[in-house]
Each structure stands twice: as structure tokens, then as C-alpha cells.
Coordinates of C-alpha atoms in Angstrom, one line a residue:
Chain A
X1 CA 2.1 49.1 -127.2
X2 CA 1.2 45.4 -127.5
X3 CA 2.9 42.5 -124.9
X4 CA 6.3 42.3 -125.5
X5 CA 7.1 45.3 -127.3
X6 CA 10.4 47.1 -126.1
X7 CA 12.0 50.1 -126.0
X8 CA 15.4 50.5 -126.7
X9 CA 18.7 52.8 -126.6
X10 CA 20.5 54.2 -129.8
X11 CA 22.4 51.2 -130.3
X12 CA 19.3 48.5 -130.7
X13 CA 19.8 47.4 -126.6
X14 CA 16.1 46.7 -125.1
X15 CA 15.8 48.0 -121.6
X16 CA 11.5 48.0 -121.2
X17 CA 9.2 45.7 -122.2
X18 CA 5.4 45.1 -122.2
X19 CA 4.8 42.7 -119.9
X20 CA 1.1 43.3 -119.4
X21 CA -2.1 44.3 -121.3
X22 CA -2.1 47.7 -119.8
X23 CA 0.7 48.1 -121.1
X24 CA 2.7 49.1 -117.8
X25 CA 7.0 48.4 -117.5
X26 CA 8.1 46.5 -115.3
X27 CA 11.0 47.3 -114.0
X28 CA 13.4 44.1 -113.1
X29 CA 15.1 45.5 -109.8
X30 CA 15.3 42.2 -107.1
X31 CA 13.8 39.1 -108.0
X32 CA 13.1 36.5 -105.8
X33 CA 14.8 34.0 -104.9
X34 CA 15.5 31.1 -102.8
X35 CA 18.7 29.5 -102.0
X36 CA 18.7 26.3 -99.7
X37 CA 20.9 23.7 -98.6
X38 CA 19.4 21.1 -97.3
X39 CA 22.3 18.8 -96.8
X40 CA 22.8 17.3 -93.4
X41 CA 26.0 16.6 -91.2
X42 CA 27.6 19.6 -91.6
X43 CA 26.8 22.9 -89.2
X44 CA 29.2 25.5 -91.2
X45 CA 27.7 26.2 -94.5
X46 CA 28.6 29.0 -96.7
X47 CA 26.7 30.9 -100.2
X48 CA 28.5 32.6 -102.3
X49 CA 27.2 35.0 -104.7
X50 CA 28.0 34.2 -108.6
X51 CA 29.7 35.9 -111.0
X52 CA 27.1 39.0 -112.8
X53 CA 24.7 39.5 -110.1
X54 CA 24.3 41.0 -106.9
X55 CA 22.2 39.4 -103.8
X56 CA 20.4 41.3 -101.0
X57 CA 19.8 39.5 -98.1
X58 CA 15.9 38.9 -97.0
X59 CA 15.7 36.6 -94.6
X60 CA 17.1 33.4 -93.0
X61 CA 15.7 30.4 -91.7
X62 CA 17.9 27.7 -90.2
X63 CA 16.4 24.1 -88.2
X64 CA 19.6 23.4 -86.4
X65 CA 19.6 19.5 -84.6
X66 CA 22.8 18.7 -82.7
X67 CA 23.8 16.1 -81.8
X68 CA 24.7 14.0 -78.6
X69 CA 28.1 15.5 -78.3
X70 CA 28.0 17.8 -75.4
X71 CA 28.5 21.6 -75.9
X72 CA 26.7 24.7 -76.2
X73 CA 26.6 25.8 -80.2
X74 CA 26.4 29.4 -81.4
X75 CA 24.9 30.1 -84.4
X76 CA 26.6 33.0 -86.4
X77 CA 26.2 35.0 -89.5
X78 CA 29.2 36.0 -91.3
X79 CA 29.8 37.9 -94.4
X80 CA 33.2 37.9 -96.2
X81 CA 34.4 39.8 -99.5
X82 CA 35.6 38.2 -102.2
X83 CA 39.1 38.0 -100.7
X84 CA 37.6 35.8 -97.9
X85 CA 38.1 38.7 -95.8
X86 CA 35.2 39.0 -93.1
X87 CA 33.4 41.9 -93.0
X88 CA 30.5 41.5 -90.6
X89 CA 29.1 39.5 -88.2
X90 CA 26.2 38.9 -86.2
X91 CA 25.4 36.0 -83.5
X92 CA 21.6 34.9 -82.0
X93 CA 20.6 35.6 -78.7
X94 CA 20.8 32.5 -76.9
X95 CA 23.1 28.8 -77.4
X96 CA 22.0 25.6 -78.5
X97 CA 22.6 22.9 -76.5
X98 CA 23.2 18.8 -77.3
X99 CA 20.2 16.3 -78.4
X100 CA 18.0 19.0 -79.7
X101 CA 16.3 21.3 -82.4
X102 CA 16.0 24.9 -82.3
X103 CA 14.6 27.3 -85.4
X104 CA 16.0 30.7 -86.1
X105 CA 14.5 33.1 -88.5
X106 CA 16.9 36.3 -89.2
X107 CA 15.7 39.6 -91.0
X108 CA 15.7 43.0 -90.9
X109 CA 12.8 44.1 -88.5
X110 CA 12.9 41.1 -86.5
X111 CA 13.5 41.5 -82.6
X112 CA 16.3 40.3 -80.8
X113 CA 14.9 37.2 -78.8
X114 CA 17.4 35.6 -75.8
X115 CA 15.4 33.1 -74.9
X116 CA 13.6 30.4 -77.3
X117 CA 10.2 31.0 -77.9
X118 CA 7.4 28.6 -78.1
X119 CA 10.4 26.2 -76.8
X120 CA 12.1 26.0 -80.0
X121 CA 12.0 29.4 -82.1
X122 CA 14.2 32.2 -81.5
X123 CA 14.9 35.7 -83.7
X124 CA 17.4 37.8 -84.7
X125 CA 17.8 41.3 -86.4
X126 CA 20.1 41.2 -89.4
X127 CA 21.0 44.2 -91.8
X128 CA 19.7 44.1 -95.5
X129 CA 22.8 43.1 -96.3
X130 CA 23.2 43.9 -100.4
X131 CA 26.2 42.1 -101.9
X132 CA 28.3 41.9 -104.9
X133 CA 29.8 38.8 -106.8
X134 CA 32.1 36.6 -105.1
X135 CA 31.2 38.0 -101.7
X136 CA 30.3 34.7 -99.2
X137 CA 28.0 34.4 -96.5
X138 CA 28.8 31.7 -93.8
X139 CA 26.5 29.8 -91.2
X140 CA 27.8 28.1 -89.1
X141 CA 28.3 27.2 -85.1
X142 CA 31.1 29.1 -84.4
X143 CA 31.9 26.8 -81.5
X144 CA 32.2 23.9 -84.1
X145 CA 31.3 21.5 -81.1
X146 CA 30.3 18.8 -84.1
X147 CA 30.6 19.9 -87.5
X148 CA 30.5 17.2 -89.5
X149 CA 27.6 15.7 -88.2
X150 CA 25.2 18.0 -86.5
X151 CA 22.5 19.2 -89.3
X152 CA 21.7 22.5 -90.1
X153 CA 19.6 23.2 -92.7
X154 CA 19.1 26.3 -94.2
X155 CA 16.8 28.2 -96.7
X156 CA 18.3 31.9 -97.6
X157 CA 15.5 34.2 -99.3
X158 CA 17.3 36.5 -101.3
X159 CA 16.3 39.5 -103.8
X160 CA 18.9 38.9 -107.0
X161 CA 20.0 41.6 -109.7
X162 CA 21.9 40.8 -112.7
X163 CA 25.0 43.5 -113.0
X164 CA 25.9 42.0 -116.6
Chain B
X1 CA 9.7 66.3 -121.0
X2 CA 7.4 68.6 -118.5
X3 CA 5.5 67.6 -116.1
X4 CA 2.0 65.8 -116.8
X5 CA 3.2 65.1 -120.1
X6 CA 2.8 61.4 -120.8
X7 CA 4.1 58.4 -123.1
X8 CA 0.9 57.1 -124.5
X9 CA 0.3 54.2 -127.1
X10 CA -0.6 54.1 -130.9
X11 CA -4.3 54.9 -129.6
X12 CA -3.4 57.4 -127.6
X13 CA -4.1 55.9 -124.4
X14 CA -1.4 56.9 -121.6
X15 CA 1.1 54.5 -119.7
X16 CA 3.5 56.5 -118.6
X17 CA 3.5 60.5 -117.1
X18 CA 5.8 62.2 -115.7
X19 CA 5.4 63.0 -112.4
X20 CA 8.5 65.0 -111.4
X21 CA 10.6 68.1 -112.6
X22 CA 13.5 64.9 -113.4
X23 CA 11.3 63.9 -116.0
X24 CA 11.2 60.3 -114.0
X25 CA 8.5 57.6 -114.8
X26 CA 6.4 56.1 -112.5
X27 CA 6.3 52.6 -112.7
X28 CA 3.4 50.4 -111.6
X29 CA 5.3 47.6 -110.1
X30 CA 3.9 47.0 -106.6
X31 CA 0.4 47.9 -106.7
X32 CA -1.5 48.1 -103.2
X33 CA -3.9 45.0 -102.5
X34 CA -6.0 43.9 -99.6
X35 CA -6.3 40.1 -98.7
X36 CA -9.0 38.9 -96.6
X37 CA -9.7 35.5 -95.3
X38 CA -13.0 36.4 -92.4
X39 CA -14.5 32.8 -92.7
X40 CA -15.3 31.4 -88.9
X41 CA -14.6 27.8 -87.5
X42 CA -11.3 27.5 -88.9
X43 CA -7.7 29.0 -87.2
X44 CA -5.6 27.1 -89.8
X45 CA -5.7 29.8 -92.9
X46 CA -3.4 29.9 -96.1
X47 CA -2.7 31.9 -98.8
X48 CA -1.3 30.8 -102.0
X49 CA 0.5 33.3 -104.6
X50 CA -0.9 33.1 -108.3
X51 CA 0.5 32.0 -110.9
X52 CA 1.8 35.2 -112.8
X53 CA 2.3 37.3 -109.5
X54 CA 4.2 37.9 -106.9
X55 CA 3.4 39.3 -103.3
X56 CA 5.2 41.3 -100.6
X57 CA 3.9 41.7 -97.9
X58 CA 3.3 44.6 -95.9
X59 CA 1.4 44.0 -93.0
X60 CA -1.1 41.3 -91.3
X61 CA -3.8 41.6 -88.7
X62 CA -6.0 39.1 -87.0
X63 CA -8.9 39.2 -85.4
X64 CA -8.7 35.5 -83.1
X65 CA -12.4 34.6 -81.0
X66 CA -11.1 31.3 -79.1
X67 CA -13.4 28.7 -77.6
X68 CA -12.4 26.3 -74.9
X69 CA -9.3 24.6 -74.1
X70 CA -5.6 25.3 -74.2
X71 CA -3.5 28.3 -75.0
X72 CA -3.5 28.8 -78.6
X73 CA 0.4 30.1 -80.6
X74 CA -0.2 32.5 -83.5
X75 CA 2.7 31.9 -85.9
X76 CA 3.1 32.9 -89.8
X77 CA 4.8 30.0 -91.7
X78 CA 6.2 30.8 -95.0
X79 CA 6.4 27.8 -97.7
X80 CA 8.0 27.5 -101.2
X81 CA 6.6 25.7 -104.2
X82 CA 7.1 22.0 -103.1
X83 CA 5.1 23.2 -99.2
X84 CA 8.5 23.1 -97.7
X85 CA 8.6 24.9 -94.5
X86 CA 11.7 28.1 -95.6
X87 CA 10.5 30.9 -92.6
X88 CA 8.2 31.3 -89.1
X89 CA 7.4 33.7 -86.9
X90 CA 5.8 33.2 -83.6
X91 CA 3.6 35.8 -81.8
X92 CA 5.3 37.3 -78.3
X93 CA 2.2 35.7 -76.3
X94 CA -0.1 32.8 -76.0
X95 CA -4.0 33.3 -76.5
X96 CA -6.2 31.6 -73.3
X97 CA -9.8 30.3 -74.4
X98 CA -12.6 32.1 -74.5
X99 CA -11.6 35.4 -75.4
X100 CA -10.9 38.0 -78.6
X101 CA -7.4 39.3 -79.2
X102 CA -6.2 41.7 -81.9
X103 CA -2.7 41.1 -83.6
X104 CA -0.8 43.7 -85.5
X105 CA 1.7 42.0 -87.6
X106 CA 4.7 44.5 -89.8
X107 CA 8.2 45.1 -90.2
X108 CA 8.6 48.1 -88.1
X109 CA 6.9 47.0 -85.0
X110 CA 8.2 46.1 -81.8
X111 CA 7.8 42.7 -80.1
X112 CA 5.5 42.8 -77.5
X113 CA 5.2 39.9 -75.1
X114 CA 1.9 41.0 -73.5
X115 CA -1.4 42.4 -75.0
X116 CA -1.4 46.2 -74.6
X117 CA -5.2 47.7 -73.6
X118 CA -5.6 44.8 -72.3
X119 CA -6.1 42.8 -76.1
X120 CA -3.8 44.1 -78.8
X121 CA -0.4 42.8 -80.1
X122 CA 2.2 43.5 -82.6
X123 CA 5.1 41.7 -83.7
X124 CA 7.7 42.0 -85.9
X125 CA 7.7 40.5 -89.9
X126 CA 9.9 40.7 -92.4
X127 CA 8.7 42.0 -95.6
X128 CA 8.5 38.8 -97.8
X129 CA 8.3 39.3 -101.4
X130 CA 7.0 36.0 -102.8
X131 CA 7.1 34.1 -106.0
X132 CA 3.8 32.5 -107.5
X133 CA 3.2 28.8 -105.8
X134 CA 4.7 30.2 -102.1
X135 CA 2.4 29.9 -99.5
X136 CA 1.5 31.8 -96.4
X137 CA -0.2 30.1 -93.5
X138 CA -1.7 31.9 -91.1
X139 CA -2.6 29.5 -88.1
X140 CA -2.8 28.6 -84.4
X141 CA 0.1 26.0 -84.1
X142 CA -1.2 24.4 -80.9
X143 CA -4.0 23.4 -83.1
X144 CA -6.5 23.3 -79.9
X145 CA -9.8 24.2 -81.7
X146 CA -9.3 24.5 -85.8
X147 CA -12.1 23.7 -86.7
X148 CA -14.1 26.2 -84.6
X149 CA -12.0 28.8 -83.2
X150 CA -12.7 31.8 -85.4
X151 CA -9.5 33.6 -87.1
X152 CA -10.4 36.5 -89.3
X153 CA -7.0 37.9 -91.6
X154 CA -6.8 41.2 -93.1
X155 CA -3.3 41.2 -95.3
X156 CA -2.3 44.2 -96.9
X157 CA 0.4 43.2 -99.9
X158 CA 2.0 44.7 -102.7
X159 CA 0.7 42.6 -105.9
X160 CA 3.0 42.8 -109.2
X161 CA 3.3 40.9 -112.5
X162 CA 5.5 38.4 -113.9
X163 CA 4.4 37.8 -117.1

């Protein structure tokens, strides 16, 4: 077996290759991958998975600055099917008030803070969520206190599998 | 197929055996690898992903020897490609100066917020699994002494390869 030889079914489909001198498979489960959206004025952002793969949630890191405009903002995690039905939920420990930035990392093992630490962070536990195309995942203040200009920027670390 | 028999090459050298009465494969995707960082005088440490790999990690511990001054922050900082900031995680407690603490780092531990027997920590990670370029930076953020506090990393990842 030399580097980039395959093996294949009956009807000429690969399904292994060589990807390495000793010759091991490797077997292409969940890749890595990042999504982000770094746009600003805008505190309800959605993803939503594409047609032929399926995503599985890793972790979540949002840097949320509001604004002036007075109100308490609650960060929430929301997943939808693909009929915009929503399926789940889940909502950080503590509110964000005007005039400031707060971080938020969200994963599976992570502890569920109520109080910021280190002044600005704060984590949340959040299922491994695994989900198929056209399924959407929403983050957003849920108290919408100023959505079109407070910024929320948000890098998503996905595993991706193609189903096609 | 029987257990112990293998898929070998044209040489006869042996990838694949089998390892189960299913006839299932074992695949060598994420091999076990230790990463160590144990130079002194410096509490700012990274760790880059080579090109052709990728990383999870599995667990972290410290070894932090503080000097003088203020109370020091551990916190893991994840970066992509371009050193943009995408993930942190803070430690449950501050570190005075002077004084050796131990920090357990995985993502089935709880989240203390003071040192048990009277010096040890955990806290809670995720279990990245990185691309080649990412970064992982290991550091006190207060930045009091970087230069001579000493911050010794053991990393235990799961190494596989892209190419």
C-alpha cells in the first residue's frame, strides 16, 4: 500500500485511502471546523447547517459589547429543526448589562458560572449538540434590548460530516 | 476474518488486525502524545499545531512557581490560523506571589474555586480538536512577572494526520 491507494466496494466507490507512509486509514468522521461571524450591530445571529452534511457542536465563544441603551441582555442558545421549529434551549448564568463587554465560552464539560469571572468571562454547559441539514442554531439576547446595534461576535467550533 | 488475522501490504507488512469477534478494524486515528513546555522565566507559553496534524486535546497540567507582585489569572486561549482569539477559559482562582500551585485542566472535572490540599486545582475544558496553524496559549493574563515567573505545561493530546 503506497500513499493514496484506496480500497473500494464492488461497484468501483473508494471508501479508504493511504494517507500516510505507514500505511494506516484514516477514517474521515468530524472534521474541524470553524464557523464565525464577525459582523457587528446585530445581537441575534443564527448558522444554519447546509445541505449534505451534519454539524456537531464543540464549543462557543461569543464577545458581546452593548451598548448605551439601558437593559439587562440574556444571552441564549437555541436550536431549531429545519421547519424553524425550536427544539432546545439553553441561557448563561448571569445578564449583561449596558456600556460593556462580557465573554462566554459554551461546551460540553464546562461549569455553570453565575457570576462573571475574572470580571468579564463567564461559562456555560451545553450538550454536544449533533445536527442534521437545515437545522439552525440561533444566538442571540433574548431580551432584544438593542439588536441592531449592540455587537456580538461569534466563533462556533464545529466537528462537520458529509452525509452525501 | 478471525481474530489476529491482519490486512498486510504487498511486503507483507501488517496495517490492519482484527481485533474483535465483529471482524472490526482498528484504526490509528488519534494516537496518544505528550506535550511539554518545562522552560523557567516565562508564564506566557504557546503551542502551535503542525502543518499536516491535528490535535485534541485531552488534558493540561501546570506546574506555576510565582515571584513577587500581584495575583496572577491562569487562562487557556484558543486561536485560529490568522491569531484571532475563537475560545478562553479562566482558572476558578487567582495565584498570590511567591508560591507553587498545581492545575489540573480536563473535560470531566469540576470547577473548583479554591486550591484543594492546600495547592491543587482543576477546571473544566472542552476537548478541542484543532486544525494545523491553531494555537494554544497557555499564560498568566495579569501578565505580572512573564518573564520570570516559572510555568511548567504537561499537555496530553491526541495527534492524527491530515495528509
Amino acid at each position: 500500500m503506497a500513499i493514496g491507494n484506496t480500497v473500494k466496494d464492488g461497484t468501483g466507490t473508494p471508501y479508504w485511502q493511504v494517507v500516510n507512509d505507514a500505511g494506516y486509514i484514516r477514517v474521515y468522521d468530524w472534521e474541524p471546523t470553524l464557523e464565525a461571524d464577525e459582523a457587528l450591530n446585530d445581537s441575534d445571529k443564527t448558522f444554519t447547517v447546509p445541505a449534505g452534511v451534519e454539524w456537531k457542536v464543540k464549543q462557543i465563544w461569543v464577545e458581546f459589547t452593548s451598548t448605551a441603551v439601558v437593559g439587562n441582555r440574556q444571552i441564549e442558545i437555541q436550536i431549531q429543526d429545519d421547519a424553524a421549529d425550536v427544539i432546545c434551549e439553553m441561557k448563561v448564568g448571569a445578564v449583561q448589562a449596558a456600556s460593556i463587554t462580557r465573554y462566554y465560552h459554551l461546551s460540553a464539560h464546562a461549569a455553570d458560572l453565575v457570576a462573571f469571572r475574572d470580571t468579564d468571562w463567564l461559562m456555560t454547559p451545553i450538550p454536544e449538540w449533533v445536527l442534521p441539514a437545515g437545522y439552525v442554531i440561533r444566538i442571540w439576547d433574548n431580551a432584544a434590548v438593542d439588536a441592531a446595534a449592540d455587537d456580538v461576535i461569534i466563533q462556533l467550533q464545529i466537528g462537520v460530516r458529509s452525509t452525501s | 476474518m478471525a481474530i489476529g488475522n491482519t490486512a498486510k501490504d504487498g511486503t507483507g507488512t501488517p496495517y490492519w488486525q482484527v481485533v474483535n469477534d465483529a471482524g472490526y478494524i482498528r484504526v490509528y486515528d488519534w494516537e496518544p502524545e505528550l506535550q511539554s513546555d518545562e522552560a523557567l522565566n516565562d508564564s506566557d507559553k504557546t503551542f502551535t499545531v503542525p502543518a499536516g496534524e491535528e490535535w485534541k486535546i485531552k488534558w493540561i497540567w501546570l506546574e506555576f512557581t510565582t515571584g513577587a507582585g500581584a495575583n496572577r489569572q491562569i487562562e487557556i486561549q484558543i486561536q485560529d490560523g490568522a491569531a484571532d482569539v475563537i475560545d478562553e477559559v479562566k482558572v476558578g482562582i487567582v495565584q498570590g506571589a511567591a508560591i507553587t500551585r498545581y492545575y489540573h485542566l480536563s473535560p470531566h472535572s469540576a470547577d473548583l474555586a479554591a486550591f484543594r490540599d492546600t495547592d491543587w486545582l482543576m477546571t473544566p475544558i472542552p476537548e478541542w480538536v484543532l486544525p494545523a496553524g491553531y494555537v494554544i496559549r497557555i499564560w498568566d493574563n495579569a501578565a505580572v512577572l512573564p518573564a520570570a515567573d516559572d510555568l511548567i505545561i504537561q499537555m496530553g493530546i491526541g495527534k492524527r494526520s491530515t495528509t
